[in-house]
Coordinates of C-alpha atoms in Angstrom, one line a residue:
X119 CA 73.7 -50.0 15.9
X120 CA 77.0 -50.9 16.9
X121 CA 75.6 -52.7 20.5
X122 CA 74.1 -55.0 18.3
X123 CA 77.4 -56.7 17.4
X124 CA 79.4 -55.2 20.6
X125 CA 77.1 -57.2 23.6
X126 CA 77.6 -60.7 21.6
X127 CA 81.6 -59.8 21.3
X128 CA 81.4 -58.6 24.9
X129 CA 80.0 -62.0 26.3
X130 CA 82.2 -63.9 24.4
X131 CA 84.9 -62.2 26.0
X132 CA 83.5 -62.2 29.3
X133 CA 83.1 -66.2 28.5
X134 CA 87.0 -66.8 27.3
X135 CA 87.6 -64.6 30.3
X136 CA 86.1 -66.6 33.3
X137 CA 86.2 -70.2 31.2
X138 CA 88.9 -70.7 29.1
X139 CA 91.5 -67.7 29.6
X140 CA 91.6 -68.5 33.7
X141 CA 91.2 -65.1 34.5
X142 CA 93.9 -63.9 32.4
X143 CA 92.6 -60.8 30.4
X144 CA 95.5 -60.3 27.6
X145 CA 95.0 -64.2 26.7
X146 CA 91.2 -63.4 26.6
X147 CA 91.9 -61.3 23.8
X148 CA 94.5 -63.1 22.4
X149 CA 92.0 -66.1 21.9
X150 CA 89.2 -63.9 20.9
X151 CA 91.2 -62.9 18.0
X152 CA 92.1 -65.8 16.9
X153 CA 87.9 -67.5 16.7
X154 CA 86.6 -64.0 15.6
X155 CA 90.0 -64.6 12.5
X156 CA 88.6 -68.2 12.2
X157 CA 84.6 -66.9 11.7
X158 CA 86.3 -64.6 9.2
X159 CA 87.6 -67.1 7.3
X160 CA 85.5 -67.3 4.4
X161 CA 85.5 -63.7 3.7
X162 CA 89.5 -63.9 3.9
X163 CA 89.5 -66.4 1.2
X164 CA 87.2 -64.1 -0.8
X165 CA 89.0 -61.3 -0.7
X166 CA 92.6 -62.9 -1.2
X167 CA 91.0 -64.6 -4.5
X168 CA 89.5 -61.6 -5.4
X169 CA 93.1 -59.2 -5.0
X170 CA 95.0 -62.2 -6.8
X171 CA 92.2 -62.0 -9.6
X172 CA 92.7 -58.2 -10.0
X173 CA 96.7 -58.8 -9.8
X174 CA 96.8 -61.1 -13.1
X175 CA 94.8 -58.6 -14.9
X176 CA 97.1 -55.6 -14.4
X177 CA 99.6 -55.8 -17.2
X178 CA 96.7 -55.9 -19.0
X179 CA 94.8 -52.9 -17.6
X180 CA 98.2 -51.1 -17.8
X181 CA 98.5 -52.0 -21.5
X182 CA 94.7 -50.3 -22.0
X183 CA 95.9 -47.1 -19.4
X184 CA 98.3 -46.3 -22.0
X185 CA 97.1 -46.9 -25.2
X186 CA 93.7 -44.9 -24.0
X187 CA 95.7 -41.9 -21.9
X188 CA 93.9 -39.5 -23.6
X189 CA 90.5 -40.8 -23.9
X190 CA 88.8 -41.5 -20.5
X191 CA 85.6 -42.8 -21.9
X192 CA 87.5 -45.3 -23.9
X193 CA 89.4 -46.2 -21.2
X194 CA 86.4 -46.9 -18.9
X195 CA 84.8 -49.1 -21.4
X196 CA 87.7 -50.9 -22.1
X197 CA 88.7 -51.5 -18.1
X198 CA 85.1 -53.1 -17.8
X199 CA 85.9 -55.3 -20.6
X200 CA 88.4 -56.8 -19.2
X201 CA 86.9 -57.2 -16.0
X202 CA 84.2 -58.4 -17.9
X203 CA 85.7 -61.1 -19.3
X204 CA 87.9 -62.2 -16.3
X205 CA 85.1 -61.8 -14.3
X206 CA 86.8 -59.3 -11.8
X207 CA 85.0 -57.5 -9.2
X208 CA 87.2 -54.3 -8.5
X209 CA 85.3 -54.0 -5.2
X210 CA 85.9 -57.7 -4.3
X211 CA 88.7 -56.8 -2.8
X212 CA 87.7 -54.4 -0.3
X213 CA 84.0 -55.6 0.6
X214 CA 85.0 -58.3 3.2
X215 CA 87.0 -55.0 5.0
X216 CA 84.5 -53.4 5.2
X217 CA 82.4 -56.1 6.6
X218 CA 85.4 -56.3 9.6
X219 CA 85.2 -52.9 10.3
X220 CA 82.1 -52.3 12.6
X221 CA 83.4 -55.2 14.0
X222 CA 86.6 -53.2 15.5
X223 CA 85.0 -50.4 16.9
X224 CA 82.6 -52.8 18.2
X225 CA 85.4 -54.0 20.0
X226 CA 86.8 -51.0 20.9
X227 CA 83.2 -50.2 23.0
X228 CA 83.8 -53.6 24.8
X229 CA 87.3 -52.9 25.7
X230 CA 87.0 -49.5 26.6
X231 CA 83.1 -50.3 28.3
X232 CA 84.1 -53.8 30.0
X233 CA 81.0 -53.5 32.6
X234 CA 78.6 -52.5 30.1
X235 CA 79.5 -54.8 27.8
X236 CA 81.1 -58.2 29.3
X237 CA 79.2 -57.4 32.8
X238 CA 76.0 -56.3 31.6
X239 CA 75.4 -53.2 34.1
X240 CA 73.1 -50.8 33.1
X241 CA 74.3 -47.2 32.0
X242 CA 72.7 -45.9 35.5
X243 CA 74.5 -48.2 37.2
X244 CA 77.6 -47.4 35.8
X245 CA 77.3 -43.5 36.5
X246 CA 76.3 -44.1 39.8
X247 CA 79.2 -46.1 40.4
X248 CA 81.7 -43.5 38.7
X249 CA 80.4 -40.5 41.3
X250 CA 81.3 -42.9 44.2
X251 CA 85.0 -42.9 42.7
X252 CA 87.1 -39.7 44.2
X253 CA 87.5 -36.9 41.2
X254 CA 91.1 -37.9 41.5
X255 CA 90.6 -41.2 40.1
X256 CA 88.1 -40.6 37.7
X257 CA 88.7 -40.2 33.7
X258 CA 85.2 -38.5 32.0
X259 CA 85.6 -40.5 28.7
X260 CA 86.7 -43.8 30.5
X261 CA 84.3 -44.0 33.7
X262 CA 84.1 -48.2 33.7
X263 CA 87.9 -48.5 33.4
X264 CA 88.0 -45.7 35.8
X265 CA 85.4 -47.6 38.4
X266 CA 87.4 -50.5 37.7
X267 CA 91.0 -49.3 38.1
X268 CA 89.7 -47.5 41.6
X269 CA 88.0 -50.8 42.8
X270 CA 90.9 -53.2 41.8
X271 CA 93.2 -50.6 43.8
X272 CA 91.1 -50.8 47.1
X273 CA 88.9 -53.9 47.0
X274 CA 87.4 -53.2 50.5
X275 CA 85.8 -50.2 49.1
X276 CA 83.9 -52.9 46.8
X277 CA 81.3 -52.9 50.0
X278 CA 80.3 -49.6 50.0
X279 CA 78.9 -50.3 46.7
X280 CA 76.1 -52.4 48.1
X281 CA 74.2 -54.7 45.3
X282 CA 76.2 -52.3 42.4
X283 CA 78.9 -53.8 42.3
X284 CA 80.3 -57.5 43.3
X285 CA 84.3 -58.3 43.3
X286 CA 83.4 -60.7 40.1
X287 CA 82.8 -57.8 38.1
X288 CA 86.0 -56.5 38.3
X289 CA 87.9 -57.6 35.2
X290 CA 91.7 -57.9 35.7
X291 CA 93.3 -55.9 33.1
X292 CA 96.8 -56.7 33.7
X293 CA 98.8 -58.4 31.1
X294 CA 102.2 -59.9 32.9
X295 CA 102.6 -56.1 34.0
X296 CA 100.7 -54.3 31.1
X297 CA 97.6 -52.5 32.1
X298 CA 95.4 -53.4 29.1
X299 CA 92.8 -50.5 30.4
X300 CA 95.4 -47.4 30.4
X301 CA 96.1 -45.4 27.2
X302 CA 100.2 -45.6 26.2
X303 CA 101.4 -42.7 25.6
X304 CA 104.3 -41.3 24.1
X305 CA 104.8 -37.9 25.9
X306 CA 108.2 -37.5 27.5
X307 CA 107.1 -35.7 30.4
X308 CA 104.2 -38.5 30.9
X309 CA 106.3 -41.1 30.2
X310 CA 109.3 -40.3 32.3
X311 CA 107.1 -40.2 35.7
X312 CA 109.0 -42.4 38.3
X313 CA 106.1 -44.2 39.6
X314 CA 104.9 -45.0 36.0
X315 CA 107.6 -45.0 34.4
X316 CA 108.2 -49.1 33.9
X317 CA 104.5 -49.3 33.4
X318 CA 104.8 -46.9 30.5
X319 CA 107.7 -48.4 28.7
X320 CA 105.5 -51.5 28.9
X321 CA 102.3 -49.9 27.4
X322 CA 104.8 -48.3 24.5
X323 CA 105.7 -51.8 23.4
X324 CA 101.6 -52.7 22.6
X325 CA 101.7 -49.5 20.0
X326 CA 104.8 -50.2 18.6
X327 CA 103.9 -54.0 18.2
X328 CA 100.6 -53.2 16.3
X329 CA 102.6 -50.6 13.8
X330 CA 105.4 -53.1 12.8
X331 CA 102.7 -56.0 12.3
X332 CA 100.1 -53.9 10.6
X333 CA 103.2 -52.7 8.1
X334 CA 104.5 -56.0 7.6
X335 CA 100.8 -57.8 7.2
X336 CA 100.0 -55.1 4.8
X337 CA 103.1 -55.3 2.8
X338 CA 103.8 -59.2 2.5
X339 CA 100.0 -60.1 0.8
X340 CA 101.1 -56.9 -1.5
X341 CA 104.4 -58.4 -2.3
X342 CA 102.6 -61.7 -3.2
X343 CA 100.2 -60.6 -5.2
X344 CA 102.2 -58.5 -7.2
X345 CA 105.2 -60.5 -7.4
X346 CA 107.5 -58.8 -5.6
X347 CA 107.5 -55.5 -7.8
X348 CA 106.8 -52.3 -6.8
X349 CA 104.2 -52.0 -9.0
X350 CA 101.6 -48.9 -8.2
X351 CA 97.9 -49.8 -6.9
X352 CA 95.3 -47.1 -7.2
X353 CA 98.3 -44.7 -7.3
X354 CA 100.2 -46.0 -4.7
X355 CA 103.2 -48.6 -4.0
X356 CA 102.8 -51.3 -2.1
X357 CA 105.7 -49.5 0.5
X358 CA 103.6 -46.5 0.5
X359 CA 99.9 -48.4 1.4
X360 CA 102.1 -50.1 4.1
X361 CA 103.6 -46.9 5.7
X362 CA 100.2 -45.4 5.3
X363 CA 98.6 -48.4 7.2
X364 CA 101.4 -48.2 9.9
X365 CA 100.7 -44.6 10.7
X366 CA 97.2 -44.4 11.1
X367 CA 97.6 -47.6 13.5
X368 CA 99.9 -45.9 15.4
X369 CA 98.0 -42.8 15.9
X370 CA 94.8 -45.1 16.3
X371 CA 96.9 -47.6 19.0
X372 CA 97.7 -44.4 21.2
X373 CA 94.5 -42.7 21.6
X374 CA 92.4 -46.1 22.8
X375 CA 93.4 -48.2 25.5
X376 CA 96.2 -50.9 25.4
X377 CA 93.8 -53.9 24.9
X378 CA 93.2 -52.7 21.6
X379 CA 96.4 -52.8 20.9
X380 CA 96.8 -56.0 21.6
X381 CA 94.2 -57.1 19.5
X382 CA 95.3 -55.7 16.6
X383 CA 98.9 -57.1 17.2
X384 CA 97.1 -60.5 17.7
X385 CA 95.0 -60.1 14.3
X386 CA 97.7 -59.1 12.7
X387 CA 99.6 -62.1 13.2
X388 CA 96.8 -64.1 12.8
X389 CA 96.7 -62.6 9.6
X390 CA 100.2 -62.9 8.2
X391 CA 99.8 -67.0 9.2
X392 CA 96.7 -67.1 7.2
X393 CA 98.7 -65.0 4.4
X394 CA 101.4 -67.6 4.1
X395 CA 99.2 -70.3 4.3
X396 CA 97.4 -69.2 1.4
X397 CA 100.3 -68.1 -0.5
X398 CA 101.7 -71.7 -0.3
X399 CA 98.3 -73.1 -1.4
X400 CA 98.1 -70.9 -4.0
X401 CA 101.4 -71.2 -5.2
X402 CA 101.3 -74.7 -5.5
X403 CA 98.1 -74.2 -7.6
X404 CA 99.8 -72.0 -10.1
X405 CA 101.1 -74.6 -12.7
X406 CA 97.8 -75.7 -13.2
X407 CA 96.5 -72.4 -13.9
X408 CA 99.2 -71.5 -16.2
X409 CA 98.7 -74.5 -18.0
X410 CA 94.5 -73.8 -18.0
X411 CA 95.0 -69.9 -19.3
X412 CA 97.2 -71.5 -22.4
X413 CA 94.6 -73.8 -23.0
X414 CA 92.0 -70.9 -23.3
X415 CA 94.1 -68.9 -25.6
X416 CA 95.5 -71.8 -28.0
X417 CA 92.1 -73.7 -28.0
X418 CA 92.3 -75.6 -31.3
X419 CA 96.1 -76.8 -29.8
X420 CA 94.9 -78.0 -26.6
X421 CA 91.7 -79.8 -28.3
X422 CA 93.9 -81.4 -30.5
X423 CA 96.3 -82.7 -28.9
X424 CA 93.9 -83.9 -25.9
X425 CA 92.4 -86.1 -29.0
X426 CA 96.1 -87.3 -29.6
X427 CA 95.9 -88.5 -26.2

């Protein structure tokens, strides 16, 4: 199911790649990002509306979760009242995530399947090409990065591969030193290799990039909507979502290969920019809306004094 949205992404890559990224892989990414965060936009604006509805709603909801502590049926009815009448869709929220997510493992199959997916060979092809690679060289769970690390290393080999394989298909995966096809890791003995050892502090910098922005990108749209309190969601704190987003990243951002990474750094910022952008908007809105709920809940006043006017 997934190659159904993967072989688009993987053209489009391949496309940035060749035409607009000049060969440059990382920036490939990097602009990727950003038009897949632009195609997105809609369902951002949904679900930023829809978390800032739920957000005016909970001192509210809060005020009902206490008076009904005891009486869980009450309680239900009474929390979709309120929604009711605000017109709140709990699941507003989280429906345009979920709509992103088989778009990032998608991604990770194009990343981590570059000649399947941006090169179109065939998964015969590819297997074919692996056993011509020596064991040495060869990673079972990685076999195009492996064919294209081995390749890229001795490009007169590229020959012997007859019509399998052309020098075009060979995708350069460095990124101003950064292999973008090699896993980071964060095992000492690994990681303190002397041959690798510069490359490795390079890769370690892609992890730790995507952890701090996926903490920060979590926690600033948190802070907004909730106006800087550390007021509990669903049982958790705003700190606590954002730790919890961090860690999984980070054990996510060292199992899969470094161009990942990168793109969830890149989304991440992308993100945060569309955050503040929409925080200003908003904020600038908020007079008006303050004005419009006191209208609603001193009707005859407003009415009134409008005919004043």
């Amino acid at each position: 199911m997934l190659d159904a949205i993967a072989f688009p992404i993987g053209y489009m890559l391949r496309f940035i790649y060749t035409h607009l990224a000049f060969g440059n892989y990382g920036v490939a990414i990097i602009l990727l990002t950003v038009f897949l965060r632009l195609l997105l936009t809609p369902l951002t604006l949904k679900q930023y509306y829809a978390s800032a509805k739920i957000s005016e709603v909970q001192p509210r909801l809060k005020k009902i979760q206490k008076s009904y502590a005891h009486d869980k049926e009450k309680l239900g009815l009474e929390t979709m009242k309120l929604y009711k009448e605000h017109n709140v869709n709990p699941a507003g929220s989280l429906f345009p995530m979920l709509i992103q997510m088989p778009m990032f493992f998608a991604l990770y199959y194009v990343i981590s399947q570059p000649l399947k997916y941006m090169v179109g060979k065939s998964p015969d092809d590819i297997l074919r090409l692996y056993e011509m690679i020596p064991v040495t060289n060869r990673v079972a769970n990685m076999r195009d990065l492996s064919i294209i690390g081995y390749f890229s290393k001795f490009p007169d080999r590229v020959a012997v591969a007859g019509d399998l394989l052309r020098s075009g298909d060979l995708i350069n995966m460095d990124f101003f030193g950064v292999n973008l096809g090699a896993i980071p890791t964060y095992r000492y003995l690994e990681f303190m290799e002397a041959p690798m050892r510069t490359q490795n502090l390079l890769l370690l910098l892609i992890p730790l990039a995507a952890v701090v922005t996926t903490y920060v990108s979590v926690r600033y749209p948190l802070r907004q909507t909730t106006g800087a309190t550390e007021d509990t969601t669903q049982g958790f704190a705003p700190g606590t979502m954002s730790l919890i987003a961090a860690a999984v990243t980070g054990m996510v951002a060292f199992s899969v290969p470094a161009g990942l990474g990168l793109y969830w750094t890149a989304g991440n910022m992308a993100q945060m920019l569309q955050n503040m952008t929409l925080n200003a908007f908003v904020s600038k809105r908020a007079p008006d809306k303050k004005k419009q709920r006191k209208c609603k809940t001193t009707k005859r006043i407003c009415t009134s004094a409008q005919e004043r006017n």
